Amino acid sequence: MVKKKIGVIINPVAGMGGRVGLKGSDGAEILQRARKLGAKPEAATRSIEALKVVAEQEGQVEVLTYPGEMGADACRAAGLSVTVIGSICSGETTAEDTRRAANDMAAAGVDLILFAGGDGTARVLLDVVGLQVPVIGIPAGVKIHSAVYALSPRRAGEAATEFLQRDSVKTREVEVMDIDEDAFRKGEVNARLYGYLSVPDTRRYLQSVKTGGIRSEQATLKGMVEALIQDMEKDCYYIIGPGTTTRAIMEGLDLDNTLLGVDVVRNFELIANDVSENQLLEIVGGGRAKIVVTAIGGQGHILGRGNHQLSPGLIRKVGKENLIVFATKEKLASLSGRPLLVDTGDQQLNAELSGYVKVMTGKRDFVVSKVGF
Amino acid sequence: MARNPQTLLRDYHAARWDEEMIMDLGEPGERGVKVPVAESEITSRVGDASSLVPTQLLRRTPPALPEVSQPRVNKHYTRLSQETMGSNVGNDIGQGTCTMKYNPVSQLHVATRHPGMTELHPLQDESTLQGILEMYYKLQEMLKETSGMDAVSLQSCGGGQAIYANASVVRAYHESRGDHQRDEVITTLLSHPANAAAPATAGYKVVTLMPTESGIPDMDALKAALSERTAAVFITNPEDTGVFNGDIDKLVQAAHDVGALCVYDMANANGLLGITRAREAGFDLCHYNAHKTFSTPHGSMGPALGAQCVTKELEPFLPKPIVCFDGERYSLKYDCPHSIGKIRSFIGNASLVCMAYTWIMNHGADGLREVAEVSVINNNYLYEKLKDIPGLTVYFAEGRRRLEQIRYSWDPLFAETGVGSDHIRARMVDYGVQSFFASHHVGRHEEEPLADQIVSEAMTPEPCESFSKDDIDEYAAVMAQISKEAYETPELVKTAPHNSSIHNVPIPFMEDIVTQAGTWRLYKKAKNLD
């Protein structure tokens, strides 16, 4: 078997805007704000998790990567020996560096690019390599709408390994989507299709693009909202996560809402819109609270995608018995039997949240769904 | 033209009568039946019949009824059945989960022509109803035998009503024990949808279990869902996938462990008769659809017959009246203080009881088991014929034998050619074969009119015991031909049907209540005929 060549690119700042409620990390100014708010880079940790799986194939694969935080550090930490190419100004990398890295790797003839980032990173890959080189995304960004990302870092590693082990692997073209971060911060969401990247055809590992709702869902949703509002407990904080499904609750209460942010309600009244992790911890204090989240259609994430404000600390404080998963059957069916997913960044909490959850799917109607990570 | 003996395909074309509405047929004064004038002795005793009706109930204008002779009626309905490929015209293997078995003409005649049936009136005195009550009682006894249960009620006039009545029995049972907190019912996504809908209508919260890859419900998910709030588990086995759940007794035990009851939907028991029974798996209740398993015709929204079967413990809650036998006489028992009450006028659908009874008597116990065996063999034979057709696949439990039906998917074909389940349904009729049933779990949206939520591009054929090897071979040949066409000339399939009485009718048109007038009055209004 010919030794395969794989390129590793990490966007070191991906995901920094999430935990602090900024809904993205694209652009220098936002990044600065994120840092000021105390955001820490997470892309490296997530990449190592994926790369450890690839490292099990050591000796059968040649790894090319960029220096320092753009790949070399994480590869070494995962136990991979690498060939480092290119150069960067450590601590000041931008999208331009990702662009050069992708370009250099394509020129070096890699068989696959394994990259870590979010939708912004996927768009850079799209510009540079297009359909020439298959890619696999390690989910590390705030916005993960593109189907190029694996369900979790581990799954990205498994998909890469499968690709490396086989002589010929079929590829398929998947959508690269992104939403306008500025509009997103204003509460408007319109995911735009930017183009297609080629990924190994291992459907189970990769995310399907978030599916839009269908007509009949609207009627179901109305009933679900009514039932949830009817059951709202007095003096209890309801932390309403992002998404169109949960937005319907706010609309049902006739309150302002943030489509992609977290809102808080108590006794049918608005407490705050678009809050960060710290604000949530402050608001809830020692009071009773429930967190309402929905599943991302086609992907199944209930925590860790687009709702990083619901941090491990907050979830522990509220208690997992107070997590209400709110999704239509259509959305659950779009998972094709795959479990709901939690990716809180805290492995122990992920494990605690795993098992089964009774998802509210209609008025007096529930579906028992498996939760994994 | 005759069927090609090599390809088994027919050069078929449907009859195109463009048949008028029955209201447009006939001439004024034309009659099918001339009602005889009452004999003078009768009129002298009771007077004129119309004088017996209170004046305020008499119509001011006579009803708008069609005026047609018997031969014209006969032609009219025969033509309609030709235009729509009626059940006695085309191969209807495709109607999976419905169990479209042959309904012997002899039993239809007994139930609907024999004076012993046609001259009965439900208000007759019990002593003069001994014959029909005997059929009720004996059919109850037979279903006790096939289900293993202790008591049977034949009052429900449909499967959905039987499930609703079973949900009512479940509630009555828990309430009789002072257990008022049980407000949840658990079912599975691939069980018949009435197992969720009927208990929901009866007021229960519904908790649904998703299917696993193996095609059977996930026991851990069930255990996570069961609690002191669970009233019952309503489940079909095999589910729509046709995979028999061999762990069904464990599932029942888990439900019993939390004090819940278990209800088996045996509407379609065609793969089970004489082989396995609800009782042996530990179930507390079950029901049969006589119009599926016991060959009383599907009546297009009725009449139908749902048979409820329960354990001794639940017998007091069955609907009334109960048909009893004291060794000499048959009687109707209305004094049932714990009964969920009366659920149907008089004693339900007596003609269907007669048909189911006749069918079972014609088969005997060995015959029933043979029905199940032949159904299962037929289904697995069809699978062998279909499994290598390009573009067709089966999800769930790969490689496992199924019972009486299989849910297939044309997903690969759709992905490769753009020809989906709906196109194939339309193309089949060009070969003189009835369209297939896709799935119960269908959602509709604009681009893909029939998009299944669980199995996309679904197809569920059920070649029950009535179909011959030749029928199955023809069916498989049609499927193989359409798959070939989809790869070679997809437009031919996408624009089908080409040989039918009418072309494809778009769903929005079918759903338009104005154009699809359900009554003559609405029709006239829609067409501005008044």
mmCIF file of N, CA and C in Angstrom, chain A residues 72-111:
data_model
loop_
_atom_site.group_PDB
_atom_site.id
_atom_site.type_symbol
_atom_site.label_atom_id
_atom_site.label_comp_id
_atom_site.label_asym_id
_atom_site.label_seq_id
_atom_site.Cartn_x
_atom_site.Cartn_y
_atom_site.Cartn_z
ATOM 1 N N ALA A 72 1.668 21.925 14.239
ATOM 2 C CA ALA A 72 2.808 21.153 14.730
ATOM 3 C C ALA A 72 2.684 20.828 16.223
ATOM 4 N N ASP A 73 2.291 21.832 17.026
ATOM 5 C CA ASP A 73 2.172 21.602 18.476
ATOM 6 C C ASP A 73 1.184 20.486 18.797
ATOM 7 N N ALA A 74 -0.005 20.583 18.206
ATOM 8 C CA ALA A 74 -1.060 19.604 18.495
ATOM 9 C C ALA A 74 -0.672 18.222 17.998
ATOM 10 N N CYS A 75 -0.060 18.153 16.803
ATOM 11 C CA CYS A 75 0.349 16.854 16.252
ATOM 12 C C CYS A 75 1.333 16.175 17.191
ATOM 13 N N ARG A 76 2.288 16.963 17.638
ATOM 14 C CA ARG A 76 3.289 16.375 18.540
ATOM 15 C C ARG A 76 2.645 15.950 19.845
ATOM 16 N N ALA A 77 1.760 16.787 20.354
ATOM 17 C CA ALA A 77 1.074 16.442 21.610
ATOM 18 C C ALA A 77 0.269 15.150 21.458
ATOM 19 N N ALA A 78 -0.194 14.892 20.228
ATOM 20 C CA ALA A 78 -0.985 13.672 20.004
ATOM 21 C C ALA A 78 -0.091 12.482 19.708
ATOM 22 N N GLY A 79 1.231 12.759 19.588
ATOM 23 C CA GLY A 79 2.151 11.650 19.357
ATOM 24 C C GLY A 79 2.425 11.372 17.891
ATOM 25 N N LEU A 80 2.183 12.354 17.028
ATOM 26 C CA LEU A 80 2.432 12.166 15.596
ATOM 27 C C LEU A 80 3.764 12.814 15.210
ATOM 28 N N SER A 81 4.575 12.124 14.428
ATOM 29 C CA SER A 81 5.768 12.794 13.914
ATOM 30 C C SER A 81 5.390 13.470 12.604
ATOM 31 N N VAL A 82 5.847 14.688 12.432
ATOM 32 C CA VAL A 82 5.348 15.500 11.330
ATOM 33 C C VAL A 82 6.463 16.167 10.524
ATOM 34 N N THR A 83 6.124 16.532 9.308
ATOM 35 C CA THR A 83 6.986 17.387 8.506
ATOM 36 C C THR A 83 6.361 18.772 8.548
ATOM 37 N N VAL A 84 7.110 19.745 9.077
ATOM 38 C CA VAL A 84 6.540 21.089 9.206
ATOM 39 C C VAL A 84 6.957 21.919 7.998
ATOM 40 N N ILE A 85 5.976 22.563 7.383
ATOM 41 C CA ILE A 85 6.279 23.427 6.263
ATOM 42 C C ILE A 85 5.785 24.842 6.580
ATOM 43 N N GLY A 86 6.187 25.842 5.783
ATOM 44 C CA GLY A 86 5.703 27.212 5.914
ATOM 45 C C GLY A 86 6.195 27.905 7.168
ATOM 46 N N SER A 87 5.674 29.118 7.381
ATOM 47 C CA SER A 87 6.056 29.873 8.576
ATOM 48 C C SER A 87 4.876 30.747 9.009
ATOM 49 N N ILE A 88 4.808 31.059 10.290
ATOM 50 C CA ILE A 88 3.727 31.904 10.809
ATOM 51 C C ILE A 88 4.284 32.876 11.844
ATOM 52 N N CYS A 89 3.539 33.934 12.147
ATOM 53 C CA CYS A 89 3.865 34.784 13.289
ATOM 54 C C CYS A 89 3.026 34.272 14.436
ATOM 55 N N SER A 90 3.630 33.518 15.298
ATOM 56 C CA SER A 90 2.875 32.873 16.369
ATOM 57 C C SER A 90 2.085 33.889 17.197
ATOM 58 N N GLY A 91 0.856 33.582 17.508
ATOM 59 C CA GLY A 91 0.019 34.461 18.312
ATOM 60 C C GLY A 91 -0.730 35.490 17.485
ATOM 61 N N GLU A 92 -0.398 35.582 16.192
ATOM 62 C CA GLU A 92 -1.064 36.598 15.381
ATOM 63 C C GLU A 92 -1.571 36.031 14.058
ATOM 64 N N THR A 93 -1.921 34.777 14.066
ATOM 65 C CA THR A 93 -2.351 34.171 12.801
ATOM 66 C C THR A 93 -3.720 34.709 12.398
ATOM 67 N N THR A 94 -3.941 34.744 11.088
ATOM 68 C CA THR A 94 -5.237 35.192 10.559
ATOM 69 C C THR A 94 -5.703 34.188 9.508
ATOM 70 N N ALA A 95 -6.825 34.515 8.893
ATOM 71 C CA ALA A 95 -7.360 33.664 7.834
ATOM 72 C C ALA A 95 -6.354 33.521 6.693
ATOM 73 N N GLU A 96 -5.504 34.529 6.522
ATOM 74 C CA GLU A 96 -4.491 34.496 5.454
ATOM 75 C C GLU A 96 -3.525 33.324 5.654
ATOM 76 N N ASP A 97 -3.203 33.037 6.924
ATOM 77 C CA ASP A 97 -2.307 31.911 7.216
ATOM 78 C C ASP A 97 -2.963 30.585 6.843
ATOM 79 N N THR A 98 -4.244 30.454 7.156
ATOM 80 C CA THR A 98 -4.993 29.230 6.808
ATOM 81 C C THR A 98 -4.956 29.060 5.287
ATOM 82 N N ARG A 99 -5.140 30.190 4.593
ATOM 83 C CA ARG A 99 -5.137 30.178 3.132
ATOM 84 C C ARG A 99 -3.792 29.668 2.588
ATOM 85 N N ARG A 100 -2.709 30.192 3.132
ATOM 86 C CA ARG A 100 -1.378 29.781 2.660
ATOM 87 C C ARG A 100 -1.128 28.312 2.980
ATOM 88 N N ALA A 101 -1.533 27.909 4.173
ATOM 89 C CA ALA A 101 -1.313 26.512 4.583
ATOM 90 C C ALA A 101 -2.035 25.566 3.629
ATOM 91 N N ALA A 102 -3.290 25.884 3.341
ATOM 92 C CA ALA A 102 -4.075 25.019 2.454
ATOM 93 C C ALA A 102 -3.423 24.967 1.076
ATOM 94 N N ASN A 103 -2.975 26.096 0.614
ATOM 95 C CA ASN A 103 -2.335 26.194 -0.683
ATOM 96 C C ASN A 103 -1.071 25.333 -0.744
ATOM 97 N N ASP A 104 -0.237 25.493 0.279
ATOM 98 C CA ASP A 104 1.032 24.733 0.325
ATOM 99 C C ASP A 104 0.776 23.226 0.375
ATOM 100 N N MET A 105 -0.239 22.845 1.128
ATOM 101 C CA MET A 105 -0.513 21.404 1.271
ATOM 102 C C MET A 105 -1.051 20.821 -0.019
ATOM 103 N N ALA A 106 -1.899 21.577 -0.671
ATOM 104 C CA ALA A 106 -2.417 21.103 -1.954
ATOM 105 C C ALA A 106 -1.256 20.966 -2.945
ATOM 106 N N ALA A 107 -0.342 21.938 -2.907
ATOM 107 C CA ALA A 107 0.801 21.899 -3.824
ATOM 108 C C ALA A 107 1.708 20.716 -3.514
ATOM 109 N N ALA A 108 1.773 20.338 -2.232
ATOM 110 C CA ALA A 108 2.615 19.207 -1.823
ATOM 111 C C ALA A 108 1.952 17.862 -2.143
ATOM 112 N N GLY A 109 0.750 17.906 -2.662
ATOM 113 C CA GLY A 109 0.064 16.678 -3.097
ATOM 114 C C GLY A 109 -0.486 15.814 -1.980
ATOM 115 N N VAL A 110 -1.004 16.430 -0.913
ATOM 116 C CA VAL A 110 -1.590 15.608 0.169
ATOM 117 C C VAL A 110 -2.851 14.886 -0.331
ATOM 118 N N ASP A 111 -3.129 13.730 0.278
ATOM 119 C CA ASP A 111 -4.333 12.970 -0.100
ATOM 120 C C ASP A 111 -5.563 13.484 0.624
#
